[in-house]
Short mmCIF file of C-alpha atoms in Angstrom, two decimals:
data_model
loop_
_atom_site.label_atom_id
_atom_site.label_comp_id
_atom_site.label_asym_id
_atom_site.label_seq_id
_atom_site.Cartn_x
_atom_site.Cartn_y
_atom_site.Cartn_z
CA MET A 1 0.00 0.00 0.00
CA SER A 2 1.34 3.41 -0.97
CA ASN A 3 1.98 6.01 1.69
CA GLU A 4 1.47 8.95 -0.67
CA TYR A 5 -1.78 10.90 -0.37
CA ASN A 6 -3.20 14.25 -1.40
CA PHE A 7 -5.46 14.68 1.62
CA ILE A 8 -5.26 13.06 5.06
CA VAL A 9 -8.02 13.30 7.66
CA VAL A 10 -7.33 12.28 11.26
CA GLY A 11 -10.69 11.28 12.75
CA HIS A 12 -13.83 9.55 11.50
CA GLY A 13 -16.54 11.55 13.25
CA ALA A 14 -18.77 14.26 11.80
CA ALA A 15 -15.91 16.72 11.17
CA GLY A 16 -13.58 14.18 9.58
CA LEU A 17 -16.26 12.64 7.40
CA ALA A 18 -17.45 16.03 6.17
CA ALA A 19 -13.87 16.96 5.28
CA ALA A 20 -13.01 13.70 3.52
CA LEU A 21 -16.29 13.45 1.60
CA SER A 22 -16.25 17.11 0.55
CA TYR A 23 -12.71 16.77 -0.76
CA ALA A 24 -13.58 13.56 -2.63
CA GLU A 25 -16.50 15.30 -4.31
CA LEU A 26 -14.52 18.41 -5.18
CA THR A 27 -11.83 16.36 -6.91
CA ALA A 28 -14.12 13.71 -8.45
CA SER A 29 -14.12 15.24 -11.94
CA ASP A 30 -10.35 15.54 -12.03
CA PRO A 31 -8.68 12.90 -14.23
CA HIS A 32 -6.17 12.47 -11.41
CA PRO A 33 -8.09 13.24 -8.21
CA GLY A 34 -5.36 12.01 -5.90
CA ARG A 35 -5.73 9.76 -2.90
CA ILE A 36 -7.47 10.40 0.39
CA ALA A 37 -6.86 8.72 3.75
CA ILE A 38 -9.25 8.85 6.70
CA LEU A 39 -7.88 7.56 10.01
CA ASP A 40 -9.91 6.00 12.81
CA ARG A 41 -8.39 4.93 16.12
CA GLY A 42 -11.07 2.25 16.53
CA PRO A 43 -12.25 -0.72 14.47
CA ARG A 44 -14.68 -0.39 11.58
CA GLU A 45 -17.69 -1.54 13.60
CA GLN A 46 -17.15 1.32 16.05
CA ARG A 47 -16.44 3.99 13.44
CA GLY A 48 -17.66 7.48 14.08
CA GLY A 49 -16.21 8.14 17.53
CA ALA A 50 -18.36 10.38 19.71
CA THR A 51 -20.62 11.31 16.78
CA ARG A 52 -21.87 7.71 16.69
CA TRP A 53 -23.44 8.09 20.13
CA THR A 54 -24.90 11.58 20.05
CA GLY A 55 -28.50 12.52 19.36
CA ALA A 56 -27.00 15.17 17.03
CA PHE A 57 -29.61 17.84 17.64
CA LEU A 58 -29.19 20.77 15.29
CA ARG A 59 -29.97 24.37 16.20
CA ILE A 60 -31.78 25.00 12.92
CA ASP A 61 -35.20 25.66 11.48
CA PRO A 62 -36.74 23.51 8.68
CA GLU A 63 -35.20 25.80 6.03
CA GLY A 64 -31.74 25.00 7.38
CA ASN A 65 -31.04 28.34 9.04
CA LEU A 66 -29.13 28.62 12.29
CA ASP A 67 -30.96 30.05 15.28
CA PRO A 68 -30.69 33.82 14.64
CA ASN A 69 -30.01 34.48 18.33
CA TRP A 70 -27.06 32.09 18.56
CA VAL A 71 -24.21 34.45 17.67
CA ASP A 72 -25.27 37.00 20.28
CA PHE A 73 -25.98 34.24 22.79
CA MET A 74 -22.44 32.92 22.32
CA ALA A 75 -21.08 36.38 23.06
CA GLU A 76 -23.31 36.69 26.12
CA VAL A 77 -22.50 33.37 27.80
CA SER A 78 -18.78 33.66 26.96
CA GLY A 79 -18.46 37.11 28.46
CA GLY A 80 -17.39 38.45 25.07
CA LEU A 81 -14.62 35.86 24.61
CA SER A 82 -16.20 34.00 21.71
CA ASP A 83 -14.78 34.53 18.22
CA ARG A 84 -17.57 36.47 16.54
CA GLU A 85 -16.12 36.05 13.05
CA TYR A 86 -16.02 32.29 13.52
CA CYS A 87 -19.60 32.31 14.81
CA ARG A 88 -20.81 34.41 11.89
CA LYS A 89 -19.13 32.00 9.51
CA LEU A 90 -21.02 29.10 11.04
CA GLU A 91 -24.25 31.06 10.73
CA ALA A 92 -23.63 31.83 7.05
CA GLU A 93 -22.59 28.28 6.18
CA THR A 94 -25.28 26.39 8.10
CA PRO A 95 -27.81 26.18 5.21
CA THR A 96 -25.12 24.65 2.98
CA THR A 97 -24.22 22.16 5.69
CA VAL A 98 -27.86 21.15 6.07
CA LYS A 99 -28.12 20.67 2.31
CA PHE A 100 -24.94 18.58 2.42
CA LEU A 101 -26.56 16.25 4.95
CA ARG A 102 -29.78 15.95 3.01
CA ASP A 103 -27.97 15.39 -0.27
CA HIS A 104 -26.28 12.38 1.30
CA GLY A 105 -29.43 10.76 2.54
CA VAL A 106 -29.67 12.05 6.09
CA LYS A 107 -33.32 12.64 6.91
CA LEU A 108 -33.88 15.57 9.23
CA LEU A 109 -36.90 15.60 11.50
CA PHE A 110 -38.72 18.70 12.66
CA GLU A 111 -41.61 16.98 14.37
CA GLU A 112 -42.66 17.67 17.94
CA PHE A 113 -39.47 17.87 19.94
CA PRO A 114 -38.99 14.53 21.70
CA LEU A 115 -38.31 16.29 24.97
CA ALA A 116 -41.83 17.66 25.05
CA HIS A 117 -41.22 19.52 28.31
CA THR A 118 -40.20 22.72 26.52
CA PHE A 119 -40.80 26.38 27.21
CA ASP A 120 -41.55 29.59 25.34
CA ASN A 121 -37.95 29.97 24.19
CA GLY A 122 -37.54 26.22 23.68
CA VAL A 123 -34.28 24.45 23.09
CA ALA A 124 -32.10 26.72 20.98
CA GLY A 125 -34.89 29.26 20.62
CA ILE A 126 -36.48 27.09 17.94
CA ILE A 127 -39.50 24.84 18.42
CA PRO A 128 -38.91 22.22 17.28
CA PRO A 129 -35.17 22.07 16.46
CA GLY A 130 -33.85 19.68 13.83
CA ARG A 131 -32.41 16.25 14.39
CA PRO A 132 -31.33 13.44 12.11
CA GLU A 133 -33.59 10.42 12.08
CA GLY A 134 -31.46 7.84 13.84
CA GLY A 135 -29.19 10.33 15.62
CA GLY A 136 -25.47 10.70 15.09
CA VAL A 137 -25.00 7.15 13.88
CA ALA A 138 -27.23 8.00 10.89
CA ILE A 139 -24.78 10.76 9.95
CA VAL A 140 -21.79 8.45 10.35
CA ASP A 141 -23.35 5.69 8.28
CA ALA A 142 -24.65 7.96 5.52
CA LEU A 143 -21.43 9.90 5.02
CA SER A 144 -19.23 6.82 5.37
CA THR A 145 -21.32 4.96 2.80
CA SER A 146 -21.03 7.87 0.38
CA LEU A 147 -17.28 8.03 0.93
CA GLU A 148 -16.87 4.31 0.33
CA GLN A 149 -18.03 4.79 -3.25
CA TYR A 150 -14.75 6.51 -4.10
CA GLN A 151 -11.98 4.15 -5.14
CA ASN A 152 -9.29 6.67 -4.21
CA VAL A 153 -10.23 6.72 -0.51
CA ASP A 154 -8.43 4.54 2.06
CA PHE A 155 -10.08 3.89 5.43
CA LEU A 156 -7.31 3.23 7.93
CA TYR A 157 -8.97 1.68 10.99
CA GLU A 158 -7.19 0.90 14.26
CA THR A 159 -4.63 3.53 13.32
CA GLU A 160 -3.34 6.16 15.75
CA ALA A 161 -1.86 9.49 14.75
CA VAL A 162 1.50 9.98 16.46
CA ARG A 163 3.16 13.06 15.01
CA LEU A 164 2.86 15.56 12.18
CA THR A 165 5.69 15.85 9.69
CA THR A 166 6.87 19.07 8.07
CA THR A 167 9.21 20.31 5.40
CA GLY A 168 12.28 22.27 6.40
CA ASP A 169 10.39 25.56 6.17
CA GLY A 170 7.41 24.43 8.27
CA GLN A 171 4.89 23.23 5.69
CA VAL A 172 2.92 20.30 7.11
CA ASN A 173 3.40 17.39 4.74
CA GLY A 174 2.11 14.29 6.49
CA VAL A 175 1.45 12.25 9.59
CA ILE A 176 3.36 9.49 11.34
CA VAL A 177 0.85 6.81 12.41
CA ARG A 178 0.95 3.59 14.44
CA ASN A 179 -1.03 0.51 13.42
CA ASN A 180 -2.60 -2.14 15.66
CA GLU A 181 0.67 -4.07 15.73
CA GLY A 182 2.50 -1.09 17.18
CA LEU A 183 4.41 -0.35 14.00
CA LEU A 184 5.00 3.15 12.69
CA ARG A 185 4.32 4.35 9.17
CA THR A 186 4.67 7.79 7.59
CA LEU A 187 1.80 9.03 5.43
CA SER A 188 2.59 11.99 3.19
CA ALA A 189 0.16 14.66 1.98
CA PRO A 190 0.22 18.41 1.32
CA SER A 191 -2.96 18.85 3.39
CA VAL A 192 -3.79 17.31 6.77
CA VAL A 193 -7.07 17.82 8.64
CA LEU A 194 -7.12 17.14 12.37
CA ALA A 195 -10.63 16.06 13.36
CA SER A 196 -9.91 13.72 16.26
CA GLY A 197 -12.11 15.30 18.93
CA GLY A 198 -11.23 16.76 22.30
CA PHE A 199 -9.28 15.24 25.19
CA GLN A 200 -12.15 13.90 27.32
CA GLY A 201 -10.82 10.36 26.95
CA ASN A 202 -7.36 11.24 28.28
CA PRO A 203 -7.20 11.28 32.13
CA GLU A 204 -3.74 12.87 32.13
CA MET A 205 -4.84 15.81 30.01
CA LEU A 206 -8.09 16.18 31.95
CA THR A 207 -6.12 16.40 35.18
CA ARG A 208 -3.66 18.85 33.63
CA TYR A 209 -6.37 21.25 32.54
CA LEU A 210 -9.29 20.59 34.92
CA GLY A 211 -7.42 19.85 38.12
CA ASP A 212 -8.08 17.46 40.99
CA ARG A 213 -10.48 14.56 40.62
CA ALA A 214 -10.77 14.81 36.85
CA CYS A 215 -10.29 11.05 36.87
CA ASP A 216 -13.71 10.77 38.53
CA LEU A 217 -15.47 11.99 35.39
CA PRO A 218 -17.24 9.09 33.67
CA GLN A 219 -17.75 9.21 29.91
CA ILE A 220 -21.24 9.83 28.59
CA ALA A 221 -20.77 7.14 25.93
CA PRO A 222 -18.10 4.67 24.76
CA GLY A 223 -17.24 6.71 21.67
CA THR A 224 -15.75 9.56 23.69
CA GLN A 225 -13.05 7.34 25.21
CA GLY A 226 -11.11 7.47 21.94
CA ASN A 227 -10.83 11.25 22.12
CA ARG A 228 -7.32 11.31 23.55
CA GLY A 229 -6.24 14.80 22.55
CA ASP A 230 -3.96 13.55 19.76
CA GLY A 231 -4.73 16.43 17.42
CA LEU A 232 -4.20 19.02 20.14
CA ARG A 233 -0.89 17.47 21.18
CA MET A 234 0.46 17.21 17.63
CA ALA A 235 -0.49 20.75 16.63
CA LEU A 236 0.88 22.32 19.81
CA GLU A 237 4.22 20.69 19.00
CA LEU A 238 4.27 22.89 15.88
CA GLY A 239 3.45 26.10 17.74
CA ALA A 240 -0.32 26.22 17.15
CA ASP A 241 -2.45 28.61 19.17
CA THR A 242 -5.36 27.62 21.38
CA ALA A 243 -8.92 28.81 21.93
CA GLY A 244 -11.78 27.91 24.24
CA GLN A 245 -11.83 27.45 28.02
CA PHE A 246 -9.48 24.62 28.97
CA ASP A 247 -10.75 24.20 32.53
CA MET A 248 -14.40 23.82 31.47
CA ILE A 249 -16.30 20.90 30.00
CA HIS A 250 -19.71 20.04 28.65
CA ALA A 251 -21.11 17.81 31.39
CA GLU A 252 -24.57 16.34 31.92
CA PRO A 253 -26.47 14.81 34.86
CA SER A 254 -26.77 11.06 34.32
CA ASP A 255 -28.58 8.23 36.12
CA THR A 256 -26.03 6.36 38.26
CA ARG A 257 -28.06 3.14 38.14
CA SER A 258 -27.80 2.80 34.37
CA GLN A 259 -25.03 1.19 32.37
CA ALA A 260 -26.42 2.51 29.08
CA ALA A 261 -24.87 5.40 27.16
CA ASP A 262 -26.43 8.86 27.37
CA SER A 263 -28.64 8.12 30.40
CA VAL A 264 -29.16 11.83 30.94
CA ILE A 265 -31.97 13.47 32.90
CA TYR A 266 -33.00 16.69 31.17
CA THR A 267 -36.47 17.67 32.39
CA PHE A 268 -35.80 18.54 35.99
CA THR A 269 -36.81 22.18 36.53
CA THR A 270 -40.02 21.47 38.45
CA GLY A 271 -38.32 19.31 41.08
CA ILE A 272 -35.37 19.89 43.40
CA PHE A 273 -31.80 18.63 43.60
CA VAL A 274 -30.24 17.52 46.86
CA ASN A 275 -26.72 16.33 47.59
CA GLU A 276 -25.68 13.29 49.61
CA GLN A 277 -26.32 15.30 52.80
CA GLY A 278 -29.91 15.84 51.71
CA GLN A 279 -29.42 19.58 51.13
CA ARG A 280 -30.34 21.67 48.10
CA PHE A 281 -27.35 23.22 46.32
CA TYR A 282 -28.69 24.80 43.10
CA ASP A 283 -31.41 27.12 41.85
CA GLU A 284 -33.29 24.59 39.73
CA GLY A 285 -35.52 27.28 38.22
CA ALA A 286 -32.92 29.88 37.27
CA GLU A 287 -33.10 28.97 33.58
CA THR A 288 -34.83 26.59 31.22
CA TRP A 289 -33.38 23.09 31.32
CA ASP A 290 -31.59 23.49 27.96
CA ASN A 291 -29.52 26.33 29.41
CA SER A 292 -28.85 24.68 32.77
CA PHE A 293 -28.34 20.92 32.42
CA GLU A 294 -24.65 21.46 31.61
CA LYS A 295 -24.20 23.59 34.73
CA ILE A 296 -25.92 20.96 36.86
CA GLY A 297 -23.67 18.21 35.51
CA TYR A 298 -20.55 20.29 36.14
CA GLU A 299 -21.68 21.27 39.63
CA ILE A 300 -22.33 17.65 40.61
CA TRP A 301 -18.80 16.70 39.58
CA LYS A 302 -16.92 19.77 40.77
CA HIS A 303 -18.56 20.49 44.11
CA GLN A 304 -20.96 17.70 45.11
CA ASN A 305 -18.64 14.69 45.22
CA GLN A 306 -20.25 13.26 42.09
CA LYS A 307 -23.49 12.52 43.96
CA ALA A 308 -26.83 14.25 43.60
CA TYR A 309 -30.50 13.31 43.66
CA TRP A 310 -33.44 14.79 41.85
CA ILE A 311 -36.81 14.62 43.61
CA ALA A 312 -40.27 15.58 42.32
CA ASP A 313 -43.91 14.83 43.06
CA ALA A 314 -47.22 14.18 41.31
CA LYS A 315 -47.42 17.71 39.91
CA THR A 316 -44.31 17.06 37.83
CA LEU A 317 -45.62 13.66 36.75
CA ALA A 318 -48.77 15.39 35.46
CA ILE A 319 -46.81 17.45 32.92
CA PRO A 320 -47.52 15.98 29.46
CA ASN A 321 -44.73 13.70 28.22
CA ILE A 322 -42.39 14.72 31.03
CA GLU A 323 -40.81 11.28 30.95
CA GLN A 324 -39.51 11.91 27.41
CA GLY A 325 -36.87 14.10 29.01
CA TRP A 326 -35.58 11.19 31.09
CA LEU A 327 -33.22 9.39 28.75
CA SER A 328 -32.23 6.69 31.21
CA ASP A 329 -33.19 3.17 30.26
CA LEU A 330 -34.47 2.75 33.82
CA ALA A 331 -37.64 4.25 35.28
CA PRO A 332 -37.23 6.68 38.19
CA GLU A 333 -37.53 5.43 41.72
CA LYS A 334 -41.12 5.90 42.81
CA ALA A 335 -42.82 5.90 46.22
CA ASP A 336 -45.95 7.04 48.00
CA THR A 337 -44.00 8.92 50.67
CA ILE A 338 -40.79 10.94 50.84
CA GLU A 339 -39.49 8.59 53.51
CA GLU A 340 -39.92 5.60 51.24
CA LEU A 341 -38.36 7.46 48.29
CA ALA A 342 -35.35 8.54 50.36
CA GLU A 343 -34.76 4.92 51.32
CA LYS A 344 -34.90 3.81 47.69
CA LEU A 345 -32.43 6.54 46.71
CA GLY A 346 -30.08 5.64 49.56
CA LEU A 347 -30.57 8.95 51.37
CA ASP A 348 -30.98 9.69 55.08
CA PHE A 349 -34.66 10.61 55.50
CA GLU A 350 -34.31 13.21 58.27
CA PRO A 351 -32.22 15.85 56.41
CA VAL A 352 -34.18 15.27 53.19
CA SER A 353 -37.46 15.72 55.04
CA LYS A 354 -36.20 18.94 56.69
CA THR A 355 -35.00 20.31 53.33
CA ILE A 356 -38.37 19.63 51.70
CA GLU A 357 -40.32 21.13 54.61
CA GLU A 358 -38.28 24.34 54.42
CA PHE A 359 -38.61 24.43 50.65
CA ASN A 360 -42.39 23.93 50.71
CA ALA A 361 -42.82 26.69 53.31
CA ALA A 362 -40.82 29.12 51.16
CA VAL A 363 -42.88 28.68 47.97
CA THR A 364 -44.94 31.72 46.94
CA ASP A 365 -48.57 31.65 45.80
CA ASP A 366 -47.80 32.64 42.21
CA ALA A 367 -49.46 30.59 39.48
CA PHE A 368 -47.52 27.58 38.19
CA ASP A 369 -46.99 27.27 34.44
CA TRP A 370 -44.42 24.72 33.28
CA ARG A 371 -44.45 26.12 29.71
CA ARG A 372 -42.74 29.40 30.53
CA LEU A 373 -40.58 31.21 33.06
CA ASP A 374 -43.52 31.57 35.42
CA GLY A 375 -41.97 33.55 38.29
CA LYS A 376 -43.30 31.11 40.88
CA HIS A 377 -40.40 31.27 43.30
CA THR A 378 -39.24 30.80 46.87
CA GLU A 379 -38.55 33.41 49.51
CA GLY A 380 -36.23 33.29 52.49
CA ILE A 381 -34.14 30.21 51.64
CA ARG A 382 -30.76 29.63 50.04
CA PRO A 383 -30.33 28.67 47.34
CA PRO A 384 -33.56 30.20 46.05
CA LYS A 385 -35.71 28.74 43.31
CA SER A 386 -36.56 31.42 40.74
CA ASN A 387 -39.26 29.68 38.70
CA TRP A 388 -41.45 26.57 38.83
CA ALA A 389 -41.24 26.35 42.60
CA VAL A 390 -44.06 23.95 43.48
CA PRO A 391 -44.33 22.33 46.90
CA LEU A 392 -43.34 18.67 47.04
CA ASP A 393 -46.40 17.53 48.94
CA GLU A 394 -48.42 15.28 46.65
CA GLY A 395 -47.62 11.62 46.10
CA PRO A 396 -46.48 9.66 44.30
CA PHE A 397 -42.94 10.97 44.56
CA VAL A 398 -40.17 10.18 42.06
CA GLY A 399 -36.41 10.55 42.04
CA PHE A 400 -33.17 9.77 40.21
CA PRO A 401 -29.70 9.29 41.70
CA LEU A 402 -27.32 11.30 39.51
CA THR A 403 -23.68 11.83 38.69
CA GLY A 404 -21.93 14.23 36.33
CA VAL A 405 -20.66 12.72 33.07
CA ILE A 406 -18.32 14.35 30.55
CA CYS A 407 -19.43 14.88 26.94
CA PHE A 408 -16.63 17.01 25.52
CA THR A 409 -13.95 19.51 26.45
CA PHE A 410 -14.06 23.24 25.67
CA GLY A 411 -10.38 23.99 25.12
CA GLY A 412 -8.79 23.25 21.76
CA LEU A 413 -6.94 24.59 18.75
CA ARG A 414 -7.53 28.03 17.33
CA THR A 415 -8.48 28.14 13.66
CA ASP A 416 -9.52 30.77 11.18
CA THR A 417 -12.77 30.72 9.21
CA ASP A 418 -11.21 28.43 6.60
CA SER A 419 -10.41 25.89 9.34
CA ARG A 420 -6.69 26.58 9.05
CA VAL A 421 -4.77 26.09 12.30
CA VAL A 422 -3.11 29.36 13.29
CA THR A 423 -0.21 30.41 15.51
CA PRO A 424 -0.56 32.92 18.38
CA SER A 425 0.17 35.71 15.90
CA GLY A 426 -2.73 34.56 13.73
CA VAL A 427 -0.59 33.17 10.92
CA ALA A 428 -1.91 29.98 9.36
CA ILE A 429 0.36 26.92 9.51
CA PRO A 430 0.61 25.82 5.86
CA GLY A 431 -1.07 22.52 5.12
CA LEU A 432 -2.69 22.11 8.54
CA TYR A 433 -6.44 22.26 9.21
CA ALA A 434 -8.62 21.37 12.18
CA ALA A 435 -12.37 21.01 12.74
CA GLY A 436 -14.85 19.82 15.30
CA GLU A 437 -14.50 19.48 19.06
CA LEU A 438 -10.72 19.56 18.69
CA THR A 439 -11.08 23.28 18.00
CA GLY A 440 -11.83 25.61 20.89
CA ALA A 441 -14.96 27.76 20.69
CA PHE A 442 -16.81 27.75 23.99
CA TYR A 443 -16.29 29.68 27.23
CA HIS A 444 -18.27 29.24 30.45
CA ALA A 445 -21.21 27.48 28.74
CA TYR A 446 -22.11 25.54 25.62
CA PRO A 447 -25.18 26.86 23.75
CA VAL A 448 -26.68 23.50 22.93
CA ALA A 449 -27.35 21.77 19.61
CA THR A 450 -24.37 23.27 17.79
CA SER A 451 -21.51 20.81 18.31
CA VAL A 452 -22.29 18.44 15.42
CA LEU A 453 -23.29 21.41 13.27
CA ARG A 454 -19.93 23.14 13.63
CA CYS A 455 -18.10 19.81 13.15
CA LEU A 456 -19.77 19.28 9.80
CA THR A 457 -19.48 22.90 8.71
CA PHE A 458 -15.80 23.47 9.41
CA GLY A 459 -14.91 20.01 8.13
CA ARG A 460 -16.44 21.05 4.80
CA LEU A 461 -14.61 24.36 4.85
CA ALA A 462 -11.27 22.67 5.49
CA ALA A 463 -11.77 20.56 2.36
CA GLN A 464 -12.79 23.56 0.31
CA HIS A 465 -9.69 25.53 1.25
CA ALA A 466 -7.36 22.58 0.70
CA PHE A 467 -8.91 22.02 -2.71
CA ALA A 468 -8.53 25.70 -3.62
CA VAL A 469 -4.85 25.59 -2.65
CA ARG A 470 -4.40 22.41 -4.67
CA ASP A 471 -6.12 23.98 -7.68
CA ALA A 472 -4.03 27.14 -7.42
CA SER A 473 -0.83 25.11 -7.14
CA ALA A 474 -1.75 23.02 -10.18
CA PHE A 475 -2.47 26.19 -12.17
CA ALA A 476 0.85 27.72 -11.15
CA GLU A 477 2.68 24.56 -12.18
CA SER A 478 0.96 24.54 -15.58
CA ILE A 479 1.96 28.17 -16.21
CA GLN A 480 5.52 27.39 -15.21
CA SER A 481 5.66 24.42 -17.59
CA VAL A 482 4.46 26.60 -20.49
CA ARG A 483 7.21 29.09 -19.77
#
């Protein structure tokens, strides 16, 4: 097998597939399209990495437009640290990305949002948002199948990227890889796209950037374990710049009883959270669930010893389709009394009972409306509850034991709007691109339903720029030969 390629992609998730497939299509009409390699750390049956396991919700309307509030929302939650030019580029390119998905057989659904417990602003400000039928695995399968039709594409499974290679003047010209027998091989190409995800699967890097007890963070799904920070490590060796908040992660509250992937509890705003001491620790009604589930997951890990419990009563159970927001494969614990529920959850009844009594006494008489920020709050207790504060006094009672699980990391490489990796001075490193969760974009919070969207978009853009450079180089060579 030859080691000479025109385009190498490190990573087989949404970003890598979008890059490889876009490049294959752009060069398809060329009599000599060149060869493409796409690397996957895992075996073929597990291809797709983290993308394979995600629901892949997309912050778009049925016409394929990005939520018009997203760019400003990014600036707001990041405290002005977000790259506005990058965000605007995603906004402008989103319709093309949506068309790209549809053109390759990915069916997008805009039916009633499956988490029917939504509010006036809804998830992403759009009701309902888009999602691929079949989730992220549908994207992986559709794009991989399309890519397999090209005879000039090599899928290199069970292959790890070890180090980037460069020419004497700093042009990236390939990747040194290791196969499943531990042997090294050098792949050469004028363009390399790093699309290998964040570093959530690397305990050493998590500890380096997040601090103590990072090893206690369980993965949300098996696919994230392969995200070892390879792309970040290799690019930093060449002097690449970084972006995004390195000591922050996208975390979610997950059912500790479940062994299934993505056992997340989303619809929680009408109940309360308590820690292992039976005490409340968070304002459950400060925001809609789509803007707070990440903060809850992070708080459980960072400050609550990875143990929390959500408790609600019959009034929550009466909300239409509330259970659709409980993604665990196990039903919640259920009991006729708080004492019985506390026992099932493994909590000491006395402090839980005291917490609930104090909470119930602090609830105001405002009207309860689960569909909006209703202002029904508590008074005189800490932490307060700003909305949806209903007394827990009507059986049956339900609860979930929870822990915080990691989805992806925030810190990553800095790129320009063509997906070129840049140095601290903003100069692009020739031949090197990056896309997806490997690239840093988020600070303080992740505005949901945009991760897969930006992976696909900037993977496409990397291919487009690499193709344009290739085309320009070929033209220059033809002129030179005429002379």
